[in-house]
PDB file of C-alpha atoms in Angstrom:
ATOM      1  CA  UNK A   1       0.000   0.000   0.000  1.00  0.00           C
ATOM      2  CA  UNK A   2       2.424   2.622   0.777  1.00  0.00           C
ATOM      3  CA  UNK A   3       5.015   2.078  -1.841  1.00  0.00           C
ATOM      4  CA  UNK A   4       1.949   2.319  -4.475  1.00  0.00           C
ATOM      5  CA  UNK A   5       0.822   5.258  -2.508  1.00  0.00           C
ATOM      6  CA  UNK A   6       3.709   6.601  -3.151  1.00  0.00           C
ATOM      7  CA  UNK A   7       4.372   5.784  -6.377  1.00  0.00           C
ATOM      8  CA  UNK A   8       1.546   7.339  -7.625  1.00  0.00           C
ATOM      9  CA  UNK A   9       2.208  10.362  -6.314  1.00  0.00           C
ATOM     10  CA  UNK A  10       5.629  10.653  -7.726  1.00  0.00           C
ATOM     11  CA  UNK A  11       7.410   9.813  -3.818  1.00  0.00           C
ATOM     12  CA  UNK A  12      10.275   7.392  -2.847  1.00  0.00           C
ATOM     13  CA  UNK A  13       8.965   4.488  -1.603  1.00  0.00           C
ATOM     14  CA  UNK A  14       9.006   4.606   2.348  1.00  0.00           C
ATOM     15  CA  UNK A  15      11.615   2.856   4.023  1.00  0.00           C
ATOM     16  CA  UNK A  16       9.218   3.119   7.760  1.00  0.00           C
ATOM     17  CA  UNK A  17       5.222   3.311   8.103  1.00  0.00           C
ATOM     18  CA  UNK A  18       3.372   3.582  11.082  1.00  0.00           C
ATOM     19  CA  UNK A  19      -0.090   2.232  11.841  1.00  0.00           C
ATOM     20  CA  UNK A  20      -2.188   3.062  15.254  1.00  0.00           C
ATOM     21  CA  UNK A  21      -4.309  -0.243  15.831  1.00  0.00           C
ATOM     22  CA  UNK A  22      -6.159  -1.263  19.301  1.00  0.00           C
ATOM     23  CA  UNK A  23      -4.750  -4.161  20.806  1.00  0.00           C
ATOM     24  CA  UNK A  24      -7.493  -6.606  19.895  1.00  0.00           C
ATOM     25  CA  UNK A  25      -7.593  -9.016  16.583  1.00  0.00           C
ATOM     26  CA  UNK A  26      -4.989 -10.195  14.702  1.00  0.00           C
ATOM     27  CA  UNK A  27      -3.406  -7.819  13.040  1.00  0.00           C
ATOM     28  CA  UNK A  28      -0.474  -7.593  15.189  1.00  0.00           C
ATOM     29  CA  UNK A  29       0.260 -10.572  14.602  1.00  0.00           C
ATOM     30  CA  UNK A  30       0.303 -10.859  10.962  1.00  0.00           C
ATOM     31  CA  UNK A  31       2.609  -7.333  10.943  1.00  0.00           C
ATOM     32  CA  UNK A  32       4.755  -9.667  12.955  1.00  0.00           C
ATOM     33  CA  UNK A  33       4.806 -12.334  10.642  1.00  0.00           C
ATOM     34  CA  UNK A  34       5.209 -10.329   7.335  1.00  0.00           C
ATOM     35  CA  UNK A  35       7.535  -7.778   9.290  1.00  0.00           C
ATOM     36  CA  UNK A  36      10.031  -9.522  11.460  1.00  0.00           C
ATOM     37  CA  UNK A  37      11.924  -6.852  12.261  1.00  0.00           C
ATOM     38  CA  UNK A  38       8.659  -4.638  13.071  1.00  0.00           C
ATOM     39  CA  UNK A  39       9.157  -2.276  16.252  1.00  0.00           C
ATOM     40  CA  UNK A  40       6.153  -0.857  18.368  1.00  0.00           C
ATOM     41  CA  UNK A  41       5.141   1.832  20.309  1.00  0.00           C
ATOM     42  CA  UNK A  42       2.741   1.402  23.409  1.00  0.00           C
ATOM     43  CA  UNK A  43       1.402   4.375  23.987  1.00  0.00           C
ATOM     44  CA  UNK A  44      -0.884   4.532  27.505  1.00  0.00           C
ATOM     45  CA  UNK A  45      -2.692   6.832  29.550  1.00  0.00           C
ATOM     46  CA  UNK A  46      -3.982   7.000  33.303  1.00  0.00           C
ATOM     47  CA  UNK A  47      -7.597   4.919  32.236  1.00  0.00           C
ATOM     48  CA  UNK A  48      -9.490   7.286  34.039  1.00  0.00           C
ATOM     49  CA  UNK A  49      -8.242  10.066  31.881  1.00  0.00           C
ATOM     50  CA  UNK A  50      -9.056   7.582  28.959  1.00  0.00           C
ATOM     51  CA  UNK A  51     -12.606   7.091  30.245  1.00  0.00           C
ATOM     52  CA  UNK A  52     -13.295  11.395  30.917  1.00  0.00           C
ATOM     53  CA  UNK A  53     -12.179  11.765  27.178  1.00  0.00           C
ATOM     54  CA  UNK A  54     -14.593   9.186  25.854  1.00  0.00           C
ATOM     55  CA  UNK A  55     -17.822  10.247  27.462  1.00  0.00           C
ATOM     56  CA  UNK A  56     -16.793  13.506  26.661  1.00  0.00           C
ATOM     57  CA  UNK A  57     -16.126  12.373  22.753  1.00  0.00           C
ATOM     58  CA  UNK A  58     -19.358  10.203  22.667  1.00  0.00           C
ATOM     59  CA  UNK A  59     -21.214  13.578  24.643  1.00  0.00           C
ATOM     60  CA  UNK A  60     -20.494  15.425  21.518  1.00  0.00           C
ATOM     61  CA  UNK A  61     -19.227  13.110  18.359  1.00  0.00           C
ATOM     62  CA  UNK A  62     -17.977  14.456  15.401  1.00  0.00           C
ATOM     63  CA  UNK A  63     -20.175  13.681  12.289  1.00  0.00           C
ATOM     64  CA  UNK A  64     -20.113  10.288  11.072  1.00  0.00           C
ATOM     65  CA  UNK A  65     -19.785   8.683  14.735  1.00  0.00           C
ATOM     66  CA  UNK A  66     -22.630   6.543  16.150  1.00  0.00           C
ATOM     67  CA  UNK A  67     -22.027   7.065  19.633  1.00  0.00           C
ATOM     68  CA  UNK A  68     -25.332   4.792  20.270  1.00  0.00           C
ATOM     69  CA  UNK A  69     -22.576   1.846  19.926  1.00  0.00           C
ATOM     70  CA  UNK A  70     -21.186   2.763  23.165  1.00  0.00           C
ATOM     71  CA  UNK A  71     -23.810   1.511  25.131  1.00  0.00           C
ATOM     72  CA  UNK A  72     -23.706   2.593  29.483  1.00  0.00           C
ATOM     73  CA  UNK A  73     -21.394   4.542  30.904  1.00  0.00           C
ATOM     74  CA  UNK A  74     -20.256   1.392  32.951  1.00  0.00           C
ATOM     75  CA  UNK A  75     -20.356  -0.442  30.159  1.00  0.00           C
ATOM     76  CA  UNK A  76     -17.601   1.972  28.804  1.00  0.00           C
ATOM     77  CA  UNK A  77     -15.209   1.681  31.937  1.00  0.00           C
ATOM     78  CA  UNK A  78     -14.900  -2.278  31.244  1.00  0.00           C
ATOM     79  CA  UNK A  79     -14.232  -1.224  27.411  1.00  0.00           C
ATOM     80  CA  UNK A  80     -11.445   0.929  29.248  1.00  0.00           C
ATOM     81  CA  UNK A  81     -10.253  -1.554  31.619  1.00  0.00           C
ATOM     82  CA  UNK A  82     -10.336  -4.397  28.744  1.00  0.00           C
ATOM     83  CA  UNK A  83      -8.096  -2.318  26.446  1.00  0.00           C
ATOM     84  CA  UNK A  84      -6.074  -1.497  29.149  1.00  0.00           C
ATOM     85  CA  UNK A  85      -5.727  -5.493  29.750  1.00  0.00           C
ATOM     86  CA  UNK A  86      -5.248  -5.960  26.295  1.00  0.00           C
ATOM     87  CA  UNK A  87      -2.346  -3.244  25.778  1.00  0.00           C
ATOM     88  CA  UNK A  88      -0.742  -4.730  29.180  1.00  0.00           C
ATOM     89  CA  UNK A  89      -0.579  -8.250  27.899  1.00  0.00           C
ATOM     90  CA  UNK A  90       1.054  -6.788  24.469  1.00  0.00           C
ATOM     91  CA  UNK A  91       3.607  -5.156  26.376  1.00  0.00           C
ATOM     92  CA  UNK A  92       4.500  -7.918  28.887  1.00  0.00           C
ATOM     93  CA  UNK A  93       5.107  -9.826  25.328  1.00  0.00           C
ATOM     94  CA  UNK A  94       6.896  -7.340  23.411  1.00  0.00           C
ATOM     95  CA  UNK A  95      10.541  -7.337  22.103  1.00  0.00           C
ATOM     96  CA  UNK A  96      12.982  -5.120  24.730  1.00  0.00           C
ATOM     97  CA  UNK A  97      12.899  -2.938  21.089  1.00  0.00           C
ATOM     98  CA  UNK A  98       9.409  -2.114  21.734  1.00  0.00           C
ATOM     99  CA  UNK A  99       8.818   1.904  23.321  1.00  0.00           C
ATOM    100  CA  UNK A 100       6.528   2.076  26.276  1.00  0.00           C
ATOM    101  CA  UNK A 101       5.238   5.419  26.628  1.00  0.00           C
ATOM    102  CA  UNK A 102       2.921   7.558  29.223  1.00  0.00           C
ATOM    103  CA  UNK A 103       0.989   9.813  27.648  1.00  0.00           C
ATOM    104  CA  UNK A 104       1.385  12.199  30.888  1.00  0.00           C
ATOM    105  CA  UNK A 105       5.062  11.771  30.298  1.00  0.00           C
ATOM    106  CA  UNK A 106       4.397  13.078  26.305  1.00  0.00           C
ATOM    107  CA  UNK A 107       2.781  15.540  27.279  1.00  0.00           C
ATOM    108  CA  UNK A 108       4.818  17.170  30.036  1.00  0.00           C
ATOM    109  CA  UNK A 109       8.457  16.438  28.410  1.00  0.00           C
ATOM    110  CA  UNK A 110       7.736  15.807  24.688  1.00  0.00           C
ATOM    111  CA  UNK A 111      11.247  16.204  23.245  1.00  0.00           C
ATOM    112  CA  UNK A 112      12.947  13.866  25.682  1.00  0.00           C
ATOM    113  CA  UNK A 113       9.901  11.376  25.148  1.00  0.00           C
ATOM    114  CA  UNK A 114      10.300  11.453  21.197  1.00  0.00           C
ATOM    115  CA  UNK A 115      14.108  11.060  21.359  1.00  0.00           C
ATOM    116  CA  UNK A 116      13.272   8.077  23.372  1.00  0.00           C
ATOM    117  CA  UNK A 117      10.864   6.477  21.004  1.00  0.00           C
ATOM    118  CA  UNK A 118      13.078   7.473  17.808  1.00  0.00           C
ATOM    119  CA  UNK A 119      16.279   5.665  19.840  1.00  0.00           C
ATOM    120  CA  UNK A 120      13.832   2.509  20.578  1.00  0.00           C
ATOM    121  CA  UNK A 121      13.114   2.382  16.881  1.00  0.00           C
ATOM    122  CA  UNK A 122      16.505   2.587  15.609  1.00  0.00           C
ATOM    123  CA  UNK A 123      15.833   6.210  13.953  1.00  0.00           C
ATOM    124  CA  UNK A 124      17.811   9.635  13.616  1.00  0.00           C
ATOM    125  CA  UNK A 125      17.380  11.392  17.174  1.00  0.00           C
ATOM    126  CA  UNK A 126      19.083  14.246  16.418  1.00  0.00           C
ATOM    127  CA  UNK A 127      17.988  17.445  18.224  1.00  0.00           C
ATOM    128  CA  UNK A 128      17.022  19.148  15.300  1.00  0.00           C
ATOM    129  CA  UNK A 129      14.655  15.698  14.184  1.00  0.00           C
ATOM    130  CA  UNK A 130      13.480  15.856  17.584  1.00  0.00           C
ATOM    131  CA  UNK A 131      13.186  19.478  17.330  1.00  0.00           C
ATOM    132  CA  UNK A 132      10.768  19.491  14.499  1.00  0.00           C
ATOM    133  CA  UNK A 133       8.458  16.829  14.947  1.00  0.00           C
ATOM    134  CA  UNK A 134       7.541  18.188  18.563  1.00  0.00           C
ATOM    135  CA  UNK A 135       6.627  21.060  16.494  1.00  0.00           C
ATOM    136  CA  UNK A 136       4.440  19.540  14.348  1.00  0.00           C
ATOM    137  CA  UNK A 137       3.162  17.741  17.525  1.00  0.00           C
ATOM    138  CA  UNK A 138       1.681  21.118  18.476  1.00  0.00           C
ATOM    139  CA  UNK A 139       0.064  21.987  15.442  1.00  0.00           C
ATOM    140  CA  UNK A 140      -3.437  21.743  15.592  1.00  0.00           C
ATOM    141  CA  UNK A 141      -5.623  20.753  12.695  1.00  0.00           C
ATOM    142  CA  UNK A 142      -9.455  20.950  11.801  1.00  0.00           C
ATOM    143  CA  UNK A 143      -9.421  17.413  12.478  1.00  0.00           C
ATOM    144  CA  UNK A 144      -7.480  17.264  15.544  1.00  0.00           C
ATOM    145  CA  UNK A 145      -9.914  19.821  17.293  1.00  0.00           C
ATOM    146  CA  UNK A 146     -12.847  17.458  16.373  1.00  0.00           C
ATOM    147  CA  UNK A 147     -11.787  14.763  18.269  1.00  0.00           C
ATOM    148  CA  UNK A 148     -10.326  17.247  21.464  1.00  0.00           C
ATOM    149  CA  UNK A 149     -12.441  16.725  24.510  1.00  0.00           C
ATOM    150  CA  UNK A 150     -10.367  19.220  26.712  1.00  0.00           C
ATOM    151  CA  UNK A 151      -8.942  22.907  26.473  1.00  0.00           C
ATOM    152  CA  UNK A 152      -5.801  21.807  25.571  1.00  0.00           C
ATOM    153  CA  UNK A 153      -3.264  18.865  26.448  1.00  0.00           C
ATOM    154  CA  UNK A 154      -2.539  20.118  29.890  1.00  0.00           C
ATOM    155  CA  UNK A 155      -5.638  20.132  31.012  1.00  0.00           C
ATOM    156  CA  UNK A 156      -6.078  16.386  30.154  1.00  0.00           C
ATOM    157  CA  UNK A 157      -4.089  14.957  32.302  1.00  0.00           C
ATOM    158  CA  UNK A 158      -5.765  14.539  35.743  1.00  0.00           C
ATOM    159  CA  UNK A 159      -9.048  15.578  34.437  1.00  0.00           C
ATOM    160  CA  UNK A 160     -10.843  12.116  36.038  1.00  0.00           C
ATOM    161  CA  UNK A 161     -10.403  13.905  39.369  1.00  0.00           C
ATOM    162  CA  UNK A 162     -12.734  17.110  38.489  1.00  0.00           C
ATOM    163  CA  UNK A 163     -14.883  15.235  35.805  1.00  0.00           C
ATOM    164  CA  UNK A 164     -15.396  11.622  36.212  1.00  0.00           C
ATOM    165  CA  UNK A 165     -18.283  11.563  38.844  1.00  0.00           C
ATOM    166  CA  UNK A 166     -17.884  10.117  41.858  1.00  0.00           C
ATOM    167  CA  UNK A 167     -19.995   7.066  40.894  1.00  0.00           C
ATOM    168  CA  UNK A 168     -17.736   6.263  37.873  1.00  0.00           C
ATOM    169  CA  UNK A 169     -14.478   6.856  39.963  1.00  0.00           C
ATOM    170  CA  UNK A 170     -15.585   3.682  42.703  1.00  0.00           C
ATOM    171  CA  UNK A 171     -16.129   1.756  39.964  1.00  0.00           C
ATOM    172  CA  UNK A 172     -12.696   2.569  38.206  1.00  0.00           C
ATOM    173  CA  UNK A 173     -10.912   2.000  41.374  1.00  0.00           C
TER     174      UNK A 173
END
């Protein structure tokens, strides 16, 4: 796929892709298989956090989303806590090449967290790499703000505390 996409469009063909998948199915597996030396990123956030930014997504969806498929608010923390299970098991079976990362950690020292993945993947970390795609971590885009659920990323980390009700937060614990 990507060395047509690229072809047609006049590009080198890629030498790295990235894909964002959940951690259920079979597709991990069969990247595994037809990439042996593939390399992954486990990105994870404070579940609570996770849960806030859902209800607030399925509150308000973007066009196109059938938040009726979400089904109770409970119902939502065990889709939480299931991922959460899922991404945990991935991780306890992942190659020491694989990148765990905290979101929280992203998000309050970026540069040092992206030189960190880019090392774990074998890529260029130099500062100026680094440098510029923190920048273009920051850039916001039409698309990005439809799927925000907070002010900005400060203000999503430790949001469970003010906005997960108190019902929902005995349940999470």
């Amino acid at each position: 796929f990507y060395r047509e996409y690229a072809s047609a469009r006049n590009h080198r063909a890629p030498a790295f892709f990235a894909e964002k998948m959940v951690p259920f199915g079979h597709v991990r597996c069969i990247l595994r298989l037809l990439y042996p030396e593939v390399r992954e990123i486990f990105l994870v956030r404070d579940p609570r956090d996770t849960l806030v930014s859902l209800l607030a997504f399925h509150a308000n969806p973007p066009g196109g989303f059938d938040s009726k498929s979400v089904g109770t608010d409970e119902e939502l923390v065990l889709v939480v806590r299931d991922s959460l299970r899922a991404i945990t098991q991935l991780w306890k079976r992942s190659s020491r090449n694989d990148a765990l990362v905290r979101y929280e950690d992203l998000i309050c020292s970026p540069a040092e967290q992206v030189r960190g993945m880019l090392d774990a993947l074998g890529l260029d970390s130099s500062a100026s790499i680094v440098d510029s795609m923190v920048r273009a971590g920051k850039e916001t885009t039409a698309n990005v703000n439809s799927h925000r659920t907070s002010p900005d990323v400060a203000s999503s980390i430790g949001r469970w505390k003010r906005d997960l009700e108190p019902r929902l937060q005995k349940i999470c614990d």
